[in-house]
Short mmCIF file of C-alpha atoms in Angstrom, two decimals:
data_model
loop_
_atom_site.label_atom_id
_atom_site.label_comp_id
_atom_site.label_asym_id
_atom_site.label_seq_id
_atom_site.Cartn_x
_atom_site.Cartn_y
_atom_site.Cartn_z
CA MET A 1447 151.83 274.24 146.74
CA LEU A 1448 152.41 270.74 145.06
CA SER A 1449 149.69 268.58 144.78
CA LEU A 1450 150.38 264.69 145.79
CA SER A 1451 149.87 263.72 142.14
CA GLN A 1452 152.73 266.54 141.26
CA LEU A 1453 154.86 265.32 143.70
CA LYS A 1454 154.38 261.52 142.51
CA THR A 1455 155.26 262.80 139.15
CA LEU A 1456 158.16 264.21 140.42
CA LEU A 1457 159.08 260.90 142.26
CA ALA A 1458 158.61 258.62 139.08
CA THR A 1459 161.91 259.66 137.78
CA PRO A 1460 165.55 259.94 139.35
CA GLN A 1461 165.99 263.07 141.08
CA LYS A 1462 168.61 264.63 143.46
CA ILE A 1463 167.14 264.82 146.93
CA VAL A 1464 168.20 265.92 150.25
CA ILE A 1465 166.75 264.96 153.64
CA THR A 1466 167.14 267.05 156.88
CA THR A 1467 165.81 266.83 160.43
CA HIS A 1468 166.20 268.84 163.57
CA HIS A 1469 169.13 270.05 165.86
CA LYS A 1470 170.76 267.16 167.81
CA PRO A 1471 168.31 264.67 166.10
CA ASP A 1472 166.69 261.93 168.37
CA GLY A 1473 165.36 258.40 167.64
CA ASP A 1474 162.57 259.85 165.62
CA ALA A 1475 164.62 262.35 163.69
CA MET A 1476 167.18 259.64 162.53
CA GLY A 1477 164.71 256.91 162.21
CA SER A 1478 162.47 258.91 160.16
CA SER A 1479 165.15 260.29 158.03
CA LEU A 1480 166.91 256.90 157.51
CA GLY A 1481 163.84 254.85 157.11
CA LEU A 1482 162.72 257.84 154.03
CA TYR A 1483 166.46 257.33 152.58
CA ALA A 1484 166.18 253.61 152.37
CA TYR A 1485 163.16 253.90 150.25
CA LEU A 1486 164.02 256.91 148.04
CA ILE A 1487 167.49 254.95 147.20
CA GLN A 1488 165.50 251.84 146.14
CA LYS A 1489 163.32 253.95 143.95
CA GLY A 1490 166.64 255.35 141.86
CA HIS A 1491 166.88 258.46 143.28
CA HIS A 1492 170.02 260.39 144.71
CA VAL A 1493 169.89 261.01 148.15
CA THR A 1494 171.69 262.67 151.05
CA VAL A 1495 170.55 262.73 154.74
CA ILE A 1496 172.00 266.06 156.11
CA THR A 1497 171.73 267.00 159.76
CA PRO A 1498 172.45 270.01 161.41
CA THR A 1499 174.50 268.87 164.00
CA ASP A 1500 175.71 265.69 165.53
CA TYR A 1501 173.53 262.99 167.31
CA PRO A 1502 173.66 260.30 169.96
CA TYR A 1503 176.27 257.46 169.39
CA PHE A 1504 173.33 254.95 170.19
CA LEU A 1505 171.94 255.69 167.17
CA HIS A 1506 175.03 255.26 164.99
CA TRP A 1507 173.82 251.32 164.37
CA LEU A 1508 170.92 252.68 162.24
CA PRO A 1509 171.10 251.54 158.36
CA ASN A 1510 172.95 253.69 156.37
CA ASN A 1511 174.07 255.73 159.06
CA SER A 1512 177.65 255.88 157.67
CA ASP A 1513 175.82 257.87 154.60
CA VAL A 1514 174.89 260.57 156.66
CA MET A 1515 176.36 264.12 156.45
CA ILE A 1516 176.57 266.36 159.46
CA TYR A 1517 176.40 269.94 158.50
CA THR A 1518 178.79 271.63 160.83
CA GLU A 1519 181.25 269.33 159.78
CA ALA A 1520 180.69 269.71 156.02
CA LYS A 1521 179.18 272.89 155.25
CA GLU A 1522 180.62 273.88 151.87
CA GLU A 1523 179.46 270.42 150.72
CA ALA A 1524 176.15 270.25 152.20
CA GLU A 1525 175.11 273.55 150.96
CA GLN A 1526 176.12 272.51 147.25
CA LEU A 1527 173.94 269.22 147.57
CA VAL A 1528 170.82 271.56 148.95
CA ALA A 1529 171.35 274.06 145.91
CA ASP A 1530 171.42 271.19 143.49
CA ALA A 1531 168.52 269.48 144.97
CA ALA A 1532 165.11 269.09 143.34
CA LEU A 1533 163.27 268.19 146.65
CA VAL A 1534 164.21 268.86 150.13
CA PHE A 1535 162.27 266.59 152.98
CA CYS A 1536 161.97 268.16 156.13
CA LEU A 1537 161.34 265.49 158.81
CA ASP A 1538 160.30 266.04 162.66
CA PHE A 1539 160.44 269.76 162.63
CA ASN A 1540 158.25 272.48 161.21
CA THR A 1541 159.70 275.46 161.41
CA LEU A 1542 163.46 276.64 159.85
CA SER A 1543 164.99 278.03 163.07
CA ARG A 1544 165.16 274.06 164.23
CA ILE A 1545 167.80 273.24 162.09
CA ASN A 1546 170.18 276.29 163.17
CA GLU A 1547 172.10 277.79 160.24
CA LEU A 1548 171.02 275.29 157.76
CA GLY A 1549 167.29 276.86 157.93
CA GLU A 1550 168.47 279.59 155.68
CA VAL A 1551 170.12 277.51 153.39
CA ILE A 1552 167.11 275.47 152.63
CA ARG A 1553 164.81 278.47 152.72
CA ASN A 1554 166.66 280.21 149.91
CA SER A 1555 166.89 276.71 147.96
CA SER A 1556 164.70 276.54 144.70
CA ALA A 1557 164.06 272.91 145.62
CA TYR A 1558 160.52 271.79 146.39
CA LYS A 1559 160.23 271.75 150.27
CA ILE A 1560 158.36 268.77 151.27
CA MET A 1561 157.27 268.80 155.41
CA ILE A 1562 156.81 265.50 157.34
CA ASP A 1563 156.01 266.13 160.90
CA HIS A 1564 153.70 265.96 164.00
CA HIS A 1565 154.45 269.05 165.66
CA LEU A 1566 152.16 272.06 166.54
CA ASP A 1567 152.23 275.55 164.76
CA PRO A 1568 153.75 274.56 161.51
CA GLU A 1569 155.73 277.67 159.40
CA ASP A 1570 154.47 278.16 156.10
CA PHE A 1571 158.02 277.27 154.21
CA ASP A 1572 157.04 274.20 152.68
CA ASP A 1573 155.47 273.05 149.11
CA TYR A 1574 154.04 269.91 150.29
CA ARG A 1575 152.92 268.68 153.97
CA HIS A 1576 152.13 265.34 155.28
CA TRP A 1577 151.24 266.69 158.73
CA SER A 1578 149.22 265.30 161.72
CA ILE A 1579 149.62 266.30 165.71
CA ASN A 1580 147.95 262.95 166.33
CA ALA A 1581 150.58 261.00 165.02
CA CYS A 1582 153.00 259.62 167.74
CA ALA A 1583 156.22 260.00 165.56
CA ALA A 1584 157.45 261.76 162.09
CA ALA A 1585 158.29 258.28 161.75
CA GLN A 1586 154.71 256.85 161.59
CA LEU A 1587 153.93 259.78 158.95
CA VAL A 1588 156.79 258.42 157.05
CA TYR A 1589 155.12 254.89 157.12
CA ASP A 1590 151.87 256.47 156.07
CA PHE A 1591 153.47 258.63 153.21
CA ILE A 1592 155.13 255.45 151.95
CA VAL A 1593 152.40 252.87 152.16
CA ASN A 1594 149.34 255.35 151.99
CA GLU A 1595 150.01 258.27 149.84
CA LEU A 1596 152.81 256.67 147.46
CA ASN A 1597 150.81 253.17 147.62
CA ASP A 1598 154.39 251.31 147.95
CA GLY A 1599 153.98 249.34 150.61
CA GLU A 1600 155.42 246.47 148.96
CA MET A 1601 158.96 248.61 149.15
CA MET A 1602 158.96 247.95 152.41
CA ASN A 1603 162.19 245.99 153.41
CA LYS A 1604 164.34 245.36 156.53
CA ASP A 1605 166.36 248.53 156.50
CA ILE A 1606 163.17 250.59 156.35
CA ALA A 1607 161.24 248.85 158.78
CA THR A 1608 164.26 248.99 161.00
CA CYS A 1609 164.44 252.74 160.75
CA LEU A 1610 161.00 253.75 161.10
CA TYR A 1611 160.07 251.17 163.93
CA THR A 1612 163.07 252.93 165.67
CA GLY A 1613 161.38 256.12 165.32
CA ILE A 1614 158.36 255.14 166.63
CA MET A 1615 159.62 253.48 169.70
CA THR A 1616 161.68 256.25 170.99
CA ASP A 1617 158.87 258.90 170.51
CA SER A 1618 156.04 256.87 172.10
CA GLY A 1619 157.91 255.62 174.95
CA SER A 1620 158.40 252.12 173.66
CA PHE A 1621 154.59 252.20 172.93
CA ARG A 1622 153.62 253.72 176.42
CA PHE A 1623 152.33 257.21 175.73
CA PRO A 1624 148.68 258.15 175.11
CA SER A 1625 149.83 258.90 171.34
CA ALA A 1626 150.53 254.79 171.22
CA THR A 1627 147.06 254.20 169.55
CA SER A 1628 145.79 250.80 168.20
CA THR A 1629 147.05 252.02 164.57
CA VAL A 1630 150.46 252.64 166.15
CA TYR A 1631 150.66 248.87 167.22
CA ARG A 1632 149.66 247.84 163.88
CA ILE A 1633 152.05 249.68 161.97
CA GLY A 1634 154.55 248.25 164.47
CA ALA A 1635 153.56 244.51 163.97
CA ASP A 1636 153.86 245.43 160.33
CA LEU A 1637 157.06 247.10 160.40
CA ILE A 1638 158.19 243.87 162.63
CA ASP A 1639 156.57 241.59 159.78
CA ALA A 1640 159.00 243.53 157.47
CA GLY A 1641 162.13 242.68 159.27
CA ALA A 1642 162.23 245.03 162.22
CA GLU A 1643 164.08 243.39 165.12
CA HIS A 1644 161.93 245.07 167.78
CA TRP A 1645 164.09 243.27 170.71
CA ARG A 1646 167.35 244.30 169.20
CA ILE A 1647 166.42 247.71 168.32
CA HIS A 1648 165.40 248.17 172.01
CA GLN A 1649 168.37 246.92 173.17
CA LEU A 1650 170.53 248.84 170.90
CA VAL A 1651 168.84 252.17 171.80
CA TYR A 1652 167.84 251.66 175.64
CA ASP A 1653 170.78 249.31 176.56
CA ASN A 1654 173.89 250.71 175.35
CA ALA A 1655 174.87 253.52 177.99
CA THR A 1656 178.74 254.29 178.41
CA GLU A 1657 180.13 254.20 182.06
CA ASN A 1658 180.45 257.80 181.55
CA ARG A 1659 176.83 258.18 180.96
CA LEU A 1660 175.91 255.85 184.10
CA ARG A 1661 178.09 257.87 186.40
CA PHE A 1662 176.42 261.27 185.24
CA LEU A 1663 172.98 260.03 185.86
CA GLY A 1664 174.15 258.81 189.45
CA ASN A 1665 175.27 262.33 190.29
CA CYS A 1666 171.93 263.64 188.66
CA LEU A 1667 169.76 261.59 190.65
CA THR A 1668 171.68 261.40 194.04
CA ASN A 1669 173.02 265.52 194.23
CA LYS A 1670 171.27 267.36 191.94
CA LEU A 1671 167.49 266.34 192.21
CA GLU A 1672 165.20 268.73 193.86
CA ILE A 1673 161.69 267.79 194.87
CA ILE A 1674 158.88 270.76 194.83
CA ARG A 1675 156.01 268.80 196.53
CA GLU A 1676 154.16 272.31 196.93
CA PHE A 1677 153.67 272.09 193.29
CA ASN A 1678 154.36 268.32 192.44
CA THR A 1679 157.28 269.28 190.66
CA ALA A 1680 160.51 268.12 190.07
CA ILE A 1681 163.78 269.79 188.88
CA ILE A 1682 167.39 268.19 188.01
CA SER A 1683 169.87 270.80 187.13
CA VAL A 1684 173.46 270.28 185.71
CA THR A 1685 176.05 273.14 185.42
CA ALA A 1686 178.79 272.95 182.29
CA GLU A 1687 181.43 272.28 184.82
CA GLU A 1688 179.62 268.33 185.38
CA LEU A 1689 179.43 268.00 181.79
CA LYS A 1690 182.80 268.65 181.43
CA ARG A 1691 183.95 266.46 184.55
CA PHE A 1692 181.81 263.40 183.29
CA SER A 1693 182.96 263.72 179.85
CA ILE A 1694 179.12 264.12 178.53
CA VAL A 1695 178.84 263.83 174.91
CA THR A 1696 175.73 264.01 172.77
CA GLY A 1697 172.89 261.89 173.74
CA ASP A 1698 174.16 261.22 177.30
CA THR A 1699 171.57 263.57 178.91
CA GLU A 1700 168.78 262.43 176.92
CA GLY A 1701 165.88 260.56 178.89
CA ILE A 1702 167.44 262.05 182.38
CA VAL A 1703 164.06 264.21 182.92
CA ASN A 1704 161.86 261.08 182.68
CA TYR A 1705 163.58 259.68 185.91
CA ALA A 1706 162.32 262.68 187.67
CA LEU A 1707 158.69 262.31 186.73
CA SER A 1708 158.64 258.77 187.78
CA ILE A 1709 158.39 259.44 190.94
CA ASN A 1710 155.32 258.86 192.70
CA GLY A 1711 153.08 262.33 192.78
CA ILE A 1712 155.09 264.01 190.26
CA LYS A 1713 153.42 265.92 187.58
CA LEU A 1714 155.94 268.15 185.84
CA ALA A 1715 159.64 267.27 185.58
CA ALA A 1716 162.40 269.66 184.60
CA PHE A 1717 165.80 269.14 183.43
CA ILE A 1718 167.91 272.23 183.34
CA ILE A 1719 171.38 272.23 181.73
CA GLU A 1720 174.02 274.87 181.56
CA ARG A 1721 175.42 274.78 177.79
CA THR A 1722 178.04 276.95 176.34
CA ASP A 1723 175.66 279.20 174.83
CA LYS A 1724 172.15 279.46 176.48
CA VAL A 1725 170.93 277.40 179.44
CA LYS A 1726 168.59 274.46 177.78
CA LEU A 1727 165.67 273.22 179.76
CA SER A 1728 163.74 269.63 178.74
CA LEU A 1729 160.14 269.45 180.43
CA ARG A 1730 157.74 266.39 180.83
CA SER A 1731 154.49 266.04 182.46
CA THR A 1732 151.58 263.71 182.91
CA GLY A 1733 147.75 263.97 182.10
CA ASP A 1734 146.61 266.98 180.59
CA PHE A 1735 149.63 269.41 182.00
CA PRO A 1736 150.67 271.67 179.28
CA ALA A 1737 154.64 271.40 179.58
CA ASN A 1738 154.56 272.80 175.76
CA GLU A 1739 152.67 276.08 176.86
CA ILE A 1740 155.21 276.82 179.73
CA CYS A 1741 158.25 276.43 177.26
CA LYS A 1742 156.43 278.58 174.48
CA LYS A 1743 155.68 281.09 176.74
CA PHE A 1744 158.38 281.64 178.92
CA PHE A 1745 161.47 279.70 177.51
CA ASN A 1746 161.40 280.56 173.69
CA GLY A 1747 160.09 276.58 172.97
CA GLY A 1748 157.43 274.58 172.39
CA GLY A 1749 156.92 270.92 171.71
CA HIS A 1750 154.28 268.53 172.68
CA ARG A 1751 151.87 268.77 175.53
CA ASN A 1752 153.72 266.17 177.73
CA ALA A 1753 157.31 266.73 176.05
CA ALA A 1754 158.67 269.89 175.44
CA GLY A 1755 161.84 271.90 175.55
CA GLY A 1756 163.06 275.51 175.44
CA TYR A 1757 166.09 277.74 176.48
CA SER A 1758 166.75 280.68 178.83
CA ASP A 1759 169.47 283.67 178.11
CA LEU A 1760 169.89 283.85 181.75
CA ASN A 1761 172.70 281.93 183.33
CA LEU A 1762 171.72 278.82 185.22
CA GLU A 1763 170.84 280.10 188.52
CA ASP A 1764 168.58 282.72 187.67
CA THR A 1765 166.93 280.41 185.27
CA ILE A 1766 165.99 277.84 188.00
CA ALA A 1767 164.53 280.83 190.00
CA HIS A 1768 162.54 282.05 186.80
CA PHE A 1769 161.31 278.26 186.52
CA LYS A 1770 160.30 277.90 189.97
CA SER A 1771 158.48 281.59 189.99
CA ILE A 1772 156.26 280.11 187.17
CA LEU A 1773 154.78 277.25 189.00
CA PRO A 1774 152.33 279.02 191.48
CA GLU A 1775 150.72 280.25 188.49
CA TYR A 1776 149.91 276.48 187.16
CA LYS A 1777 149.20 275.42 191.05
CA THR A 1778 145.73 274.37 190.63
CA GLN A 1779 146.70 272.31 187.19
CA LEU A 1780 149.75 270.82 189.11
CA LEU A 1781 147.76 269.82 192.08
CA GLN A 1782 144.83 267.99 190.49
#
């Protein structure tokens, strides 16, 4: 493992660096990646952000987004950049399977791997780790890494602050989840002081929907929402045909599960989507109910206690039936 002093020595001179994050990056993934990018560029490093896949259109406004390389669209160039890199920063994930094919490319790289993450059960592929499950977002840990580990708080500029605020805002549910501690609010204030326009960031992320997305949301709530009061559970399921009919693109399904969870009395919500290769599940819960346990135990996934995801190799109908069959096992917790 690298020590902090060794890492500081490496970063003291210009290096070739790759930053990557998880499959289908969200606001925290892109915010933390582009925030770190903006910092490292200031320090004179040669940096490329490589995402495993595309990501939501409502994040394309982020500073330096035009410099992002999507692996599936430029595999050879991306693999060469990883091969040439001295350092690879792995943000908002802690298992190489979360970055698909890019995972083995990075595993086989001779570069030092630096993990900055807040998820449970990290895989031991990294050489340096800045990790805490108590952080509300990877962006919070990037802030801590720059300000407290590298003692470079004076480098905080508007671009870094904008990106990191976006990551913290999205992963903390606009500062409303229990993970949004007083420390997180103080960091948010510091980022606003550094130039983050909090009102504008919120507008660009949450008030930036297409007509197709709104019509799709209406279909989900009117026609696809199922309430199971016996278990205080709500399910929204979507077929591949519906995704096609509403011309759904990456990012259009994000957050829809939260509408199901917002129903009075609901403790567990599931959004189940028929994709081309697998059936994907997103679970959200309230209180102490372990959504991540269900995903890890039954659906090849995991995540946070109240926000987790997984997948099923069954068809959509059978996946829904399987999910429902699990609920009696958790009845006591769901009815508390």
